[in-house]
């Protein structure tokens, strides 16, 4: 099967609960979600990237270190759950599982594919905030909480107090499901293209979280601390 790929590279996880874990990233090319504060707008076009077969993707993963000593693979984008990618992604994750991979998929929160979600080992599920300009899909959120709670983290990019209040309201709405199933909800403070490290923004978000019960985990993007917000493939 054919895959439209932006890049395949080795790096450490820069965000979320697996921060610092070495892995191979498979970044798909093409996304129609349209987040205003997206840091990977070069992956939006469905005409960019490289066209690879499944065998070619697996070969490049191996060249980047995938194997017995590095079994973790993260499928990201772009949007790997876009309808144009879903069949290819399913074939790839099945092949990777056959080779012993532990697979995380980055889900934008607006699409659901039970087959893929059942196969992968972990789902990093975005809940969009007002600053992204994208409406959160609560029906899919509820489906994922109910059907895949044992292997998800919820992540939200937060720019300001409006964003924080929005996700706090959602967390309160689903408090019973989230607490009984021990689902972590991660706040990723916005670190925009071209910015220096936004220390005051991070400090404010930590304060809001502390004042409101400390129910989120605030985790900044490690790769941006180290390399700045503009560098790719890190």
XYZ file of N, CA, C and O in Angstrom, residues 29-208:
720
model
N 2.184 13.053 5.709
C 2.004 14.330 5.027
C 0.537 14.492 4.656
O -0.035 13.648 3.974
N -0.068 15.590 5.116
C -1.457 15.873 4.787
C -2.320 15.992 6.026
O -2.383 15.073 6.847
N -2.985 17.140 6.165
C -3.856 17.385 7.320
C -4.852 18.474 6.948
O -4.467 19.514 6.412
N -6.132 18.226 7.266
C -7.143 19.246 6.988
C -7.769 19.806 8.260
O -8.824 20.437 8.213
N -7.109 19.588 9.423
C -7.675 20.054 10.699
C -7.591 21.572 10.802
O -8.557 22.245 11.131
N -6.406 22.135 10.522
C -6.273 23.582 10.407
C -6.098 24.354 11.698
O -6.584 25.490 11.811
N -5.390 23.803 12.685
C -5.158 24.529 13.944
C -4.370 25.817 13.692
O -3.336 25.801 13.014
N -4.855 26.920 14.251
C -4.215 28.209 14.017
C -2.794 28.246 14.563
O -1.923 28.907 13.999
N -2.548 27.548 15.677
C -1.224 27.580 16.301
C -0.422 26.310 16.010
O 0.489 25.966 16.758
N -0.730 25.645 14.919
C -0.003 24.436 14.532
C 1.478 24.749 14.321
O 1.829 25.758 13.692
N 2.349 23.866 14.824
C 3.783 24.063 14.623
C 4.329 23.190 13.497
O 5.542 23.081 13.324
N 3.431 22.563 12.734
C 3.866 21.702 11.627
C 3.038 21.973 10.366
O 2.560 21.047 9.699
N 2.871 23.239 10.040
C 2.041 23.574 8.888
C 2.633 23.081 7.574
O 1.911 22.972 6.569
N 3.926 22.754 7.587
C 4.531 22.179 6.386
C 3.978 20.789 6.087
O 4.191 20.259 4.983
N 3.253 20.196 7.034
C 2.677 18.863 6.813
C 1.230 18.922 6.341
O 0.588 17.879 6.198
N 0.676 20.097 6.108
C -0.746 20.205 5.771
C -1.071 19.740 4.358
O -2.080 19.084 4.143
N -0.252 20.093 3.395
C -0.570 19.806 1.997
C -0.545 18.303 1.723
O 0.396 17.595 2.117
N -1.559 17.823 1.010
C -1.598 16.424 0.620
C -0.796 16.160 -0.654
O -0.763 15.032 -1.139
N -0.168 17.192 -1.175
C 0.655 17.029 -2.376
C 2.141 17.014 -2.047
O 2.971 16.788 -2.932
N 2.481 17.279 -0.809
C 3.889 17.314 -0.425
C 4.391 15.947 -0.001
O 3.745 14.924 -0.179
N 5.583 15.947 0.591
C 6.150 14.728 1.125
C 6.632 13.761 0.066
O 6.813 14.104 -1.101
N 6.828 12.497 0.506
C 7.312 11.432 -0.373
C 6.273 10.315 -0.411
O 5.607 10.050 0.589
N 6.152 9.681 -1.548
C 5.242 8.538 -1.685
C 6.060 7.263 -1.526
O 6.977 6.991 -2.319
N 5.737 6.473 -0.483
C 6.485 5.273 -0.146
C 5.548 4.078 -0.017
O 4.395 4.233 0.386
N 6.060 2.900 -0.320
C 5.317 1.676 -0.038
C 5.491 1.309 1.434
O 6.372 1.845 2.132
N 4.682 0.364 1.904
C 4.806 -0.081 3.289
C 6.199 -0.656 3.547
O 6.821 -0.358 4.582
N 6.713 -1.438 2.626
C 8.058 -2.004 2.800
C 9.112 -0.907 2.890
O 10.073 -1.017 3.671
N 8.939 0.153 2.109
C 9.901 1.256 2.149
C 9.833 1.996 3.476
O 10.866 2.395 4.034
N 8.626 2.173 4.012
C 8.485 2.812 5.323
C 9.149 1.964 6.394
O 9.904 2.471 7.242
N 8.921 0.670 6.376
C 9.532 -0.232 7.358
C 11.054 -0.212 7.244
O 11.764 -0.185 8.264
N 11.556 -0.187 6.019
C 13.002 -0.145 5.810
C 13.593 1.137 6.388
O 14.646 1.105 7.048
N 12.919 2.268 6.173
C 13.434 3.524 6.719
C 13.353 3.541 8.245
O 14.232 4.092 8.913
N 12.304 2.943 8.807
C 12.224 2.835 10.268
C 13.418 2.057 10.808
O 14.024 2.441 11.826
N 13.758 0.981 10.133
C 14.904 0.175 10.561
C 16.211 0.953 10.431
O 17.087 0.870 11.301
N 16.343 1.731 9.371
C 17.544 2.558 9.201
C 17.670 3.597 10.312
O 18.782 3.984 10.687
N 16.517 4.031 10.847
C 16.531 5.019 11.935
C 16.653 4.362 13.313
O 16.599 5.051 14.326
N 16.802 3.038 13.329
C 17.087 2.366 14.594
C 15.987 1.477 15.137
O 16.148 0.873 16.205
N 14.844 1.402 14.431
C 13.795 0.520 14.909
C 14.262 -0.931 14.882
O 14.807 -1.403 13.890
N 14.041 -1.624 15.988
C 14.445 -3.021 16.104
C 14.337 -3.461 17.547
O 13.607 -2.864 18.346
N 15.080 -4.480 17.918
C 14.964 -5.038 19.265
C 15.342 -4.039 20.341
O 14.768 -4.033 21.434
N 16.320 -3.186 20.065
C 16.771 -2.236 21.083
C 15.982 -0.922 21.071
O 16.086 -0.121 21.996
N 15.211 -0.671 20.008
C 14.388 0.539 19.922
C 13.059 0.139 19.289
O 12.877 0.208 18.078
N 12.129 -0.270 20.135
C 10.872 -0.834 19.642
C 9.731 0.176 19.566
O 8.683 -0.125 19.008
N 9.950 1.371 20.092
C 8.864 2.347 20.139
C 8.791 3.134 18.831
O 9.796 3.668 18.344
N 7.578 3.225 18.290
C 7.319 3.987 17.067
C 6.126 4.896 17.326
O 5.111 4.457 17.880
N 6.247 6.150 16.913
C 5.146 7.107 17.035
C 4.656 7.495 15.649
O 5.438 7.956 14.812
N 3.369 7.277 15.407
C 2.743 7.632 14.131
C 2.107 9.001 14.306
O 1.201 9.188 15.115
N 2.586 9.967 13.532
C 2.156 11.344 13.723
C 1.941 12.011 12.365
O 1.857 11.359 11.347
N 1.811 13.322 12.359
C 1.536 13.995 11.098
C 1.844 15.480 11.164
O 2.569 15.921 12.063
N 1.197 16.210 10.236
C 0.029 15.848 9.502
C -1.050 15.216 10.381
O -1.090 15.350 11.573
N -1.943 14.502 9.737
C -2.991 13.792 10.462
C -3.039 12.362 9.964
O -3.618 12.078 8.913
N -2.447 11.415 10.716
C -2.435 10.027 10.254
C -3.813 9.382 10.217
O -3.982 8.327 9.606
N -4.806 10.027 10.857
C -6.156 9.475 10.853
C -7.053 10.118 9.795
O -8.255 9.831 9.748
N -6.469 10.967 8.957
C -7.252 11.488 7.839
C -7.710 10.323 6.962
O -7.027 9.297 6.828
N -8.882 10.480 6.336
C -9.432 9.400 5.502
C -8.472 8.966 4.401
O -8.475 7.798 3.998
N -7.652 9.895 3.921
C -6.705 9.542 2.866
C -5.563 8.654 3.366
O -4.864 8.037 2.556
N -5.372 8.626 4.698
C -4.263 7.853 5.272
C -4.707 6.577 5.990
O -3.871 5.692 6.209
N -5.949 6.474 6.396
C -6.338 5.451 7.352
C -6.012 4.024 6.916
O -5.489 3.225 7.710
N -6.301 3.663 5.679
C -6.018 2.298 5.224
C -4.522 2.002 5.233
O -4.089 0.903 5.632
N -3.735 2.980 4.802
C -2.282 2.803 4.800
C -1.739 2.688 6.221
O -0.875 1.852 6.508
N -2.245 3.533 7.108
C -1.792 3.494 8.497
C -2.138 2.157 9.141
O -1.320 1.564 9.859
N -3.331 1.648 8.878
C -3.710 0.358 9.445
C -2.760 -0.742 8.974
O -2.299 -1.564 9.783
N -2.449 -0.753 7.693
C -1.510 -1.763 7.192
C -0.145 -1.614 7.862
O 0.475 -2.613 8.266
N 0.316 -0.367 8.012
C 1.632 -0.144 8.619
C 1.666 -0.589 10.071
O 2.613 -1.268 10.501
N 0.658 -0.228 10.852
C 0.709 -0.587 12.278
C 0.604 -2.100 12.464
O 1.240 -2.660 13.378
N -0.135 -2.775 11.603
C -0.187 -4.235 11.687
C 1.176 -4.846 11.390
O 1.616 -5.790 12.077
N 1.862 -4.332 10.376
C 3.206 -4.830 10.052
C 4.193 -4.518 11.167
O 5.032 -5.355 11.529
N 4.117 -3.312 11.726
C 5.009 -2.954 12.829
C 4.771 -3.845 14.046
O 5.722 -4.276 14.709
N 3.502 -4.126 14.350
C 3.206 -5.012 15.480
C 3.786 -6.405 15.232
O 4.289 -7.048 16.163
N 3.730 -6.873 13.998
C 4.314 -8.172 13.667
C 5.816 -8.203 13.915
O 6.396 -9.277 14.148
N 6.441 -7.018 13.866
C 7.881 -6.923 14.093
C 8.211 -6.510 15.527
O 9.348 -6.160 15.827
N 7.225 -6.538 16.411
C 7.475 -6.303 17.829
C 7.418 -4.863 18.282
O 7.878 -4.534 19.379
N 6.840 -3.982 17.483
C 6.808 -2.561 17.829
C 5.809 -2.269 18.945
O 4.775 -2.934 19.085
N 6.147 -1.248 19.730
C 5.217 -0.590 20.644
C 4.841 0.717 19.965
O 5.709 1.540 19.663
N 3.538 0.922 19.690
C 3.127 2.013 18.795
C 2.236 3.009 19.516
O 1.222 2.646 20.136
N 2.613 4.267 19.396
C 1.769 5.397 19.794
C 1.235 6.061 18.527
O 1.956 6.192 17.536
N -0.038 6.459 18.556
C -0.571 7.254 17.454
C -1.052 8.591 17.984
O -1.676 8.669 19.046
N -0.705 9.643 17.257
C -1.146 10.989 17.597
C -2.478 11.252 16.902
O -2.558 11.252 15.671
N -3.527 11.440 17.694
C -4.883 11.630 17.174
C -5.310 13.078 17.371
O -5.267 13.593 18.494
N -5.726 13.716 16.285
C -6.095 15.127 16.340
C -7.405 15.377 17.072
O -7.735 16.517 17.393
N -8.178 14.311 17.315
C -9.398 14.447 18.097
C -10.658 14.629 17.298
O -11.752 14.669 17.865
N -10.534 14.699 15.971
C -11.716 14.925 15.137
C -12.084 13.715 14.284
O -13.043 13.763 13.520
N -11.313 12.626 14.403
C -11.579 11.419 13.624
C -11.373 10.195 14.513
O -10.539 10.204 15.415
N -12.134 9.138 14.202
C -12.068 7.924 14.998
C -11.961 6.719 14.073
O -12.704 6.611 13.096
N -11.013 5.830 14.390
C -10.881 4.586 13.633
C -10.648 3.457 14.627
O -9.552 3.318 15.168
N -11.684 2.682 14.877
C -11.611 1.649 15.903
C -10.553 0.601 15.584
O -9.839 0.127 16.489
N -10.425 0.227 14.319
C -9.433 -0.779 13.958
C -8.028 -0.336 14.337
O -7.264 -1.093 14.942
N -7.683 0.896 13.982
C -6.348 1.401 14.302
C -6.183 1.542 15.811
O -5.165 1.125 16.387
N -7.178 2.101 16.487
C -7.072 2.313 17.926
C -6.973 0.993 18.683
O -6.326 0.918 19.730
N -7.605 -0.063 18.176
C -7.507 -1.368 18.827
C -6.110 -1.969 18.677
O -5.629 -2.686 19.566
N -5.441 -1.708 17.553
C -4.145 -2.326 17.273
C -3.005 -1.626 18.009
O -2.102 -2.288 18.539
N -3.020 -0.292 18.022
C -1.889 0.434 18.601
C -1.846 0.224 20.121
O -2.828 -0.163 20.756
N -0.672 0.512 20.690
C -0.487 0.342 22.133
C -0.905 1.559 22.937
O -1.206 1.434 24.131
N -0.910 2.727 22.293
C -1.209 3.959 23.029
C -1.759 5.002 22.074
O -1.381 5.046 20.904
N -2.674 5.827 22.606
C -3.316 6.884 21.833
C -3.087 8.210 22.543
O -3.476 8.376 23.709
N -2.442 9.136 21.867
C -2.300 10.501 22.366
C -3.399 11.330 21.703
O -3.309 11.660 20.521
N -4.431 11.632 22.484
C -5.675 12.163 21.928
C -5.808 13.648 22.255
O -5.857 14.038 23.420
N -5.865 14.480 21.215
C -5.981 15.924 21.392
C -7.425 16.335 21.672
O -8.349 15.857 21.003
N -7.585 17.238 22.625
C -8.834 17.981 22.777
C -8.520 19.428 22.445
O -7.727 20.075 23.137
N -9.095 19.917 21.371
C -8.760 21.246 20.870
C -9.331 22.337 21.771
O -10.448 22.224 22.290
N -8.562 23.394 21.925
C -8.940 24.548 22.748
C -9.321 25.727 21.853
O -9.025 25.727 20.653
N -9.972 26.759 22.402
C -10.414 27.885 21.569
C -9.299 28.544 20.762
O -9.536 28.964 19.620
N -8.085 28.625 21.303
C -7.012 29.308 20.576
C -6.596 28.566 19.307
O -5.967 29.159 18.421
N -6.938 27.289 19.192
C -6.603 26.548 17.967
C -7.529 26.911 16.817
O -7.206 26.652 15.656
N -8.708 27.475 17.131
C -9.690 27.768 16.103
C -10.440 26.547 15.609
O -11.177 26.626 14.620
N -10.262 25.404 16.303
C -10.903 24.149 15.907
C -11.823 23.704 17.038
O -11.436 23.697 18.207
N -13.038 23.320 16.693
C -14.001 22.897 17.704
C -13.706 21.471 18.165
O -13.494 20.566 17.361
N -13.687 21.275 19.481
C -13.466 19.941 20.045
C -14.660 19.041 19.728
O -15.811 19.451 19.864
N -14.376 17.813 19.321
C -15.421 16.843 19.007
C -15.682 15.998 20.253
O -14.960 15.036 20.529
N -16.722 16.340 20.991
C -16.993 15.681 22.263
C -17.549 14.277 22.075
O -17.362 13.417 22.942
N -18.215 14.022 20.970
C -18.708 12.670 20.718
C -17.558 11.677 20.590
O -17.595 10.575 21.149
N -16.520 12.077 19.850
C -15.357 11.198 19.706
C -14.610 11.092 21.030
O -14.145 10.009 21.410
N -14.503 12.194 21.764
C -13.860 12.153 23.078
C -14.538 11.125 23.977
O -13.875 10.300 24.622
N -15.858 11.151 24.012
C -16.597 10.208 24.853
C -16.379 8.769 24.392
O -16.228 7.855 25.219
N -16.341 8.562 23.079
C -16.104 7.220 22.541
C -14.734 6.691 22.955
O -14.590 5.516 23.345
N -13.734 7.551 22.883
C -12.371 7.132 23.232
C -12.255 6.880 24.739
O -11.618 5.903 25.165
N -12.854 7.741 25.551
C -12.821 7.537 27.001
C -13.476 6.210 27.369
O -12.966 5.447 28.198
N -14.598 5.908 26.740
C -15.322 4.676 27.059
C -14.644 3.427 26.506
O -14.613 2.381 27.170
N -14.083 3.524 25.284
C -13.605 2.325 24.607
C -12.126 2.044 24.688
O -11.698 0.908 24.422
N -11.313 3.060 25.039
C -9.864 2.884 24.990
C -9.169 3.504 26.201
O -7.987 3.863 26.123
N -9.887 3.599 27.317
C -9.383 4.333 28.476
C -8.085 3.758 29.023
O -7.304 4.463 29.664
N -7.839 2.471 28.768
C -6.666 1.822 29.356
C -5.373 2.219 28.650
O -4.278 1.897 29.125
N -5.459 2.936 27.515
C -4.238 3.239 26.762
C -4.293 4.623 26.119
O -3.869 4.787 24.972
N -4.811 5.607 26.827
C -4.838 6.960 26.272
C -4.274 7.985 27.248
O -4.286 7.790 28.469
N -3.769 9.048 26.662
C -3.596 10.307 27.369
C -4.362 11.360 26.574
O -4.418 11.300 25.338
N -4.981 12.279 27.273
C -5.620 13.420 26.627
C -4.640 14.578 26.705
O -4.038 14.837 27.755
N -4.473 15.278 25.582
C -3.560 16.420 25.539
C -4.289 17.646 25.014
O -5.082 17.538 24.075
N -3.997 18.786 25.610
C -4.579 20.053 25.151
C -3.508 21.133 25.159
O -2.788 21.307 26.149
N -3.424 21.837 24.044
C -2.534 22.986 23.937
C -3.235 24.194 24.563
O -4.368 24.512 24.195
N -2.560 24.846 25.500
C -3.163 25.979 26.209
C -2.334 27.233 25.983
O -1.120 27.252 26.228
N -3.016 28.276 25.515
C -2.381 29.566 25.271
C -2.719 30.585 26.353
O -1.871 31.381 26.763
N -3.970 30.579 26.830
C -4.411 31.618 27.752
C -5.472 31.070 28.710
O -5.791 29.878 28.696
N -6.014 31.954 29.529
C -6.983 31.536 30.545
C -8.267 31.006 29.905
O -8.915 30.096 30.457
N -8.656 31.534 28.760
C -9.839 31.012 28.074
C -9.647 29.537 27.732
O -10.563 28.724 27.918
N -8.474 29.198 27.206
C -8.182 27.799 26.911
C -8.255 26.951 28.170
O -8.843 25.856 28.183
N -7.625 27.440 29.244
C -7.610 26.663 30.491
C -9.022 26.456 31.018
O -9.392 25.338 31.406
N -9.797 27.513 31.050
C -11.164 27.393 31.569
C -12.001 26.433 30.729
O -12.857 25.710 31.257
N -11.754 26.414 29.420
C -12.498 25.519 28.541
C -12.233 24.056 28.897
O -13.179 23.261 29.066
N -10.955 23.673 29.005
C -10.669 22.262 29.287
C -11.011 21.909 30.736
O -11.382 20.757 31.012
N -10.925 22.884 31.645
C -11.340 22.595 33.023
C -12.836 22.292 33.064
O -13.274 21.387 33.790
N -13.618 23.027 32.281
C -15.047 22.750 32.201
C -15.326 21.359 31.658
O -16.204 20.642 32.163
N -14.569 20.946 30.631
C -14.733 19.598 30.095
C -14.306 18.545 31.103
O -14.965 17.507 31.257
N -13.213 18.809 31.787
C -12.754 17.848 32.795
C -13.803 17.673 33.895
O -14.062 16.553 34.342
N -14.417 18.768 34.311
C -15.482 18.676 35.313
C -16.676 17.878 34.776
O -17.304 17.116 35.511
N -16.972 18.053 33.491
C -18.101 17.343 32.887
C -17.886 15.829 32.900
O -18.831 15.054 33.125
N -16.637 15.408 32.672
C -16.330 13.984 32.590
C -15.538 13.485 33.802
O -14.839 12.475 33.717
N -15.657 14.176 34.922
C -14.791 13.896 36.077
C -14.902 12.451 36.546
O -13.893 11.829 36.901
N -16.101 11.890 36.558
C -16.253 10.523 37.060
C -15.554 9.521 36.150
O -14.805 8.650 36.618
N -15.774 9.643 34.838
C -15.143 8.720 33.891
C -13.618 8.838 33.931
O -12.900 7.832 33.889
N -13.111 10.077 34.009
C -11.676 10.295 33.987
C -10.999 9.795 35.257
O -9.923 9.191 35.212
N -11.631 10.042 36.403
C -11.003 9.682 37.673
C -11.050 8.186 37.920
O -10.061 7.587 38.367
N -12.182 7.540 37.645
C -12.269 6.101 37.886
C -11.383 5.317 36.937
O -10.883 4.240 37.286
N -11.147 5.856 35.749
C -10.318 5.158 34.756
C -8.878 5.665 34.744
O -8.063 5.200 33.944
N -8.592 6.645 35.619
C -7.222 7.136 35.789
C -6.604 7.584 34.456
O -5.472 7.222 34.111
N -7.350 8.378 33.706
C -6.880 8.883 32.418
C -6.133 10.198 32.638
O -6.714 11.166 33.144
N -4.852 10.278 32.282
C -4.122 11.533 32.459
C -4.516 12.567 31.413
O -4.687 12.234 30.233
N -4.653 13.817 31.861
C -4.951 14.936 30.948
C -3.769 15.892 31.024
O -3.479 16.456 32.073
N -3.112 16.071 29.895
C -1.879 16.838 29.824
C -2.147 18.221 29.233
O -2.790 18.340 28.189
N -1.644 19.249 29.892
C -1.613 20.592 29.312
C -0.240 20.813 28.688
O 0.787 20.664 29.350
N -0.240 21.150 27.402
C 0.981 21.554 26.709
C 0.929 23.067 26.513
O 0.144 23.559 25.691
N 1.733 23.844 27.262
C 1.732 25.290 27.048
C 2.191 25.638 25.633
O 3.154 25.060 25.121
N 1.494 26.556 25.001
C 1.849 26.972 23.642
C 3.273 27.547 23.631
O 3.641 28.365 24.470
N 4.058 27.072 22.662
C 5.406 27.602 22.422
C 5.471 27.847 20.925
O 5.792 26.973 20.136
N 5.114 29.059 20.519
C 4.900 29.370 19.112
C 6.184 29.465 18.306
O 7.254 29.776 18.837
N 6.033 29.204 17.020
C 7.122 29.377 16.063
C 7.711 30.776 16.202
O 6.986 31.769 16.220
N 9.045 30.852 16.359
C 9.729 32.140 16.439
C 9.817 32.722 17.830
O 10.495 33.742 18.027
N 9.169 32.118 18.824
C 9.204 32.634 20.196
C 10.472 32.198 20.920
O 11.066 31.167 20.611
N 10.853 32.967 21.934
C 11.752 32.464 22.957
C 10.895 31.716 23.980
O 9.663 31.819 23.967
N 11.540 30.948 24.844
C 10.777 30.110 25.769
C 9.791 30.965 26.568
O 10.191 31.908 27.264
N 8.493 30.660 26.511
C 7.459 31.504 27.129
C 7.297 31.214 28.626
O 6.274 30.697 29.080
N 8.308 31.565 29.398
C 8.333 31.219 30.819
C 7.116 31.741 31.568
O 6.507 31.022 32.378
N 6.724 32.996 31.316
C 5.601 33.565 32.058
C 4.308 32.828 31.746
O 3.458 32.639 32.628
N 4.122 32.388 30.506
C 2.920 31.636 30.136
C 2.880 30.304 30.886
O 1.836 29.907 31.416
N 4.014 29.611 30.931
C 4.077 28.330 31.634
C 3.798 28.522 33.119
O 3.037 27.755 33.727
N 4.384 29.571 33.700
C 4.169 29.827 35.130
C 2.700 30.105 35.431
O 2.150 29.614 36.433
N 2.044 30.884 34.565
C 0.626 31.174 34.776
C -0.224 29.913 34.690
O -1.136 29.717 35.505
N 0.071 29.069 33.720
C -0.703 27.837 33.571
C -0.532 26.944 34.787
O -1.500 26.340 35.282
N 0.688 26.856 35.307
C 0.926 26.072 36.518
C 0.133 26.652 37.692
O -0.471 25.910 38.486
N 0.092 27.969 37.794
C -0.673 28.624 38.864
C -2.164 28.343 38.726
O -2.841 28.029 39.716
N -2.712 28.451 37.517
C -4.138 28.181 37.309
C -4.465 26.739 37.685
O -5.486 26.469 38.314
